[in-house]
XYZ file of C-alpha atoms in Angstrom:
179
model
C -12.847 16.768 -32.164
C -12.105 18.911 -29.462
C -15.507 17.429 -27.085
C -14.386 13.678 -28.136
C -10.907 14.719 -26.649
C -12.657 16.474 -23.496
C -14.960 13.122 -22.760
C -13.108 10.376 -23.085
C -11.566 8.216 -20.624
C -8.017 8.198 -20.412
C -5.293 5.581 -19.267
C -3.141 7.904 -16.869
C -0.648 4.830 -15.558
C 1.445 5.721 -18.903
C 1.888 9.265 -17.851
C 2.368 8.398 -14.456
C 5.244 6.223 -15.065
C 6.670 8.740 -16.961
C 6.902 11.428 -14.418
C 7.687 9.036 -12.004
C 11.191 8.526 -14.637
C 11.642 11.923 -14.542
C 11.463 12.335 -11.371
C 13.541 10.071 -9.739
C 15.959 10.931 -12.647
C 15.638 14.476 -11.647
C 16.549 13.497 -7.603
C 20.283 11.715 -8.912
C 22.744 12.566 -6.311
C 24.960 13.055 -8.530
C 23.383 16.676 -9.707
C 23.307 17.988 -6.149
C 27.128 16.608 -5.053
C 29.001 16.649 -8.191
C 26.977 19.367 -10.446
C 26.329 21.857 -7.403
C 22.719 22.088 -7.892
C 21.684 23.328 -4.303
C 19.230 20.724 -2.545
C 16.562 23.282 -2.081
C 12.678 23.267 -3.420
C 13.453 25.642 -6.165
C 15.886 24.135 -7.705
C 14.520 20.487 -7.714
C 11.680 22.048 -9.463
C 14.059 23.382 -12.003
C 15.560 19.802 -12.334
C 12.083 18.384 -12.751
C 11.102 20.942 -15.069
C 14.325 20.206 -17.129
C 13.891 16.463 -17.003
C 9.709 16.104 -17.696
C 10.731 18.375 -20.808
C 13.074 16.168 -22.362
C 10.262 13.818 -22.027
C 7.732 16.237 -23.504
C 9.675 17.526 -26.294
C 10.947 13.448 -27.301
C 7.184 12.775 -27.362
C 6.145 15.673 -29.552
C 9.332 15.157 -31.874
C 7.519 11.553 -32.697
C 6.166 11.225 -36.049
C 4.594 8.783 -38.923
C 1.679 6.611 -37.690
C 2.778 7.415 -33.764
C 2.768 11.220 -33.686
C -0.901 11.592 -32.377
C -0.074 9.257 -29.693
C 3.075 11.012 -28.779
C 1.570 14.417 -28.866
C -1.031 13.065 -26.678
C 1.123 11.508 -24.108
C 3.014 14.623 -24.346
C -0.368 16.702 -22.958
C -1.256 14.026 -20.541
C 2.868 13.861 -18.549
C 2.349 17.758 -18.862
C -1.059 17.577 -16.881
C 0.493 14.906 -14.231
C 3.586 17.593 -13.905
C 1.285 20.318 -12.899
C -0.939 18.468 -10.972
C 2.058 17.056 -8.839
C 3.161 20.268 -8.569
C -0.379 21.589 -7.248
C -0.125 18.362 -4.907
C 3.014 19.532 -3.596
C 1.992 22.734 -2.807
C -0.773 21.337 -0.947
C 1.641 19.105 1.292
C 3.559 21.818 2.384
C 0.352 23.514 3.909
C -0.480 26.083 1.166
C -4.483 26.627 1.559
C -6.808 26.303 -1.201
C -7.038 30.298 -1.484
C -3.471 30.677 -1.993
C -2.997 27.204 -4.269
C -4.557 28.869 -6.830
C -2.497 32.441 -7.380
C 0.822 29.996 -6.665
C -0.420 27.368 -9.284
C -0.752 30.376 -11.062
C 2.890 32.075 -10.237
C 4.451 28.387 -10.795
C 2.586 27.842 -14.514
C 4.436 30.841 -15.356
C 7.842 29.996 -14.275
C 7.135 26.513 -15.736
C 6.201 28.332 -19.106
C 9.015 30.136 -18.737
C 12.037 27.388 -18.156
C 10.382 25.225 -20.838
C 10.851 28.189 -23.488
C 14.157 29.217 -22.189
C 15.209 25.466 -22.827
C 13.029 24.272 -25.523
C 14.718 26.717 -28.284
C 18.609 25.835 -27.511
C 17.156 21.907 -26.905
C 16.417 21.862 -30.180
C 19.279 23.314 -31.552
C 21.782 21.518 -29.699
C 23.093 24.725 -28.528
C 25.442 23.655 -25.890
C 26.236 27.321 -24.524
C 22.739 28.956 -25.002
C 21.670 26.055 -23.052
C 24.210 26.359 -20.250
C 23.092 30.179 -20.132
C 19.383 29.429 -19.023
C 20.328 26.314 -16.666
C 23.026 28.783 -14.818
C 20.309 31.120 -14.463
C 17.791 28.876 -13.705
C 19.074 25.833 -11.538
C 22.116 28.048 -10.354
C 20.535 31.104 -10.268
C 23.425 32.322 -11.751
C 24.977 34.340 -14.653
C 27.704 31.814 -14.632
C 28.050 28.367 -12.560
C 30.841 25.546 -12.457
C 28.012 22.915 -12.754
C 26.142 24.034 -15.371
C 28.154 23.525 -18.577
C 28.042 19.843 -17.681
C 24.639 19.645 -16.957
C 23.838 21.378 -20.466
C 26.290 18.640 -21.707
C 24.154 15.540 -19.745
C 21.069 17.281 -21.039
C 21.706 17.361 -24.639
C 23.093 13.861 -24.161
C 19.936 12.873 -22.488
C 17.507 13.994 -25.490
C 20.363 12.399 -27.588
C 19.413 9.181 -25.996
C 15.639 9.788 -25.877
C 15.487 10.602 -29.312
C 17.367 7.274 -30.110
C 14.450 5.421 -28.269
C 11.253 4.227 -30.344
C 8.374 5.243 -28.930
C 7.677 2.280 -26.375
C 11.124 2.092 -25.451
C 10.938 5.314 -23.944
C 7.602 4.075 -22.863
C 8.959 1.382 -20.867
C 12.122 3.019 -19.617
C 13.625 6.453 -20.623
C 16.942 6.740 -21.597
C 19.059 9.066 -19.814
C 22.524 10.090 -20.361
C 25.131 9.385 -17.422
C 25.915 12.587 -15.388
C 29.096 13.426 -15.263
C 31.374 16.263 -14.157
């Protein structure tokens, strides 16, 4: 099972597009002039993080006759995620010895934010979740913007989850960001 996965050929525009939703979700104005979410590297990455795993976790969450596909689509946005990232560290002049030990620092921070979200995602914990995005995004213990970006997040997989699966497919749902 595991070789047939490793050999065969996949269809990356699906993936693709999805990042590409994410990430043009994830560059809304409205987070950095409204929400307070400084326009720095760092905490774009955060918002791209946060936004590819609602993505992720809607996949996985798919089950019935669709679940393999899901979970699979899941792996393959994940792969396009760190691959952009390992792009973007290569566009802002990093050489190929260093790429690796940041790819390396960045896997871990992007290990990290996932399981800091993924747990109070899940549970629809509203304040647990505006905990890690203060400290994360805000880099904070407590921030104006980030009990309403909890609030758009939870609304967000809200919405995703309401999607079949080629609805989000053709065009995630996201919630509307507001103060």
């Amino acid at each position: 099972m595991m070789l047939k996965r490793l050999f065969r050929s996949r269809d990356r525009t699906r993936p693709d597009a999805l990042y590409a939703a994410a990430a043009a979700q994830a560059r809304t104005p409205t987070f950095y002039t409204d929400l307070g979410v400084e326009d720095r590297i760092d905490a774009r990455f955060e918002l791209y993080t946060l936004h590819v795993l609602l993505l992720i976790l809607r996949l996985r969450d798919e089950e019935g006759a669709r679940a393999t596909e899901g979970a699979e689509t899941a792996q393959d946005l994940f792969d396009v995620y760190v691959s952009a990232l390992d792009h973007t560290l290569r566009e802002l002049g990093v050489g190929d010895v260093v790429v690796g030990k940041k790819m390396r620092k960045l896997g871990e921070s992007l290990y990290g934010r996932m399981t800091a979200y993924e747990t109070p995602l899940r549970a629809g914990d509203a304040a647990g979740l505006e905990q890690a995005i203060a400290r994360n995004v805000y880099e904070a213990e407590m921030a104006p913007g980030a009990a309403a970006l909890a609030r758009y997040t939870l609304a967000s997989r809200g919405a995703l989850g309401g999607q079949t699966l080629p609805e989000v497919f053709k065009a995630p749902a996201w919630a509307t960001v507001v103060q």
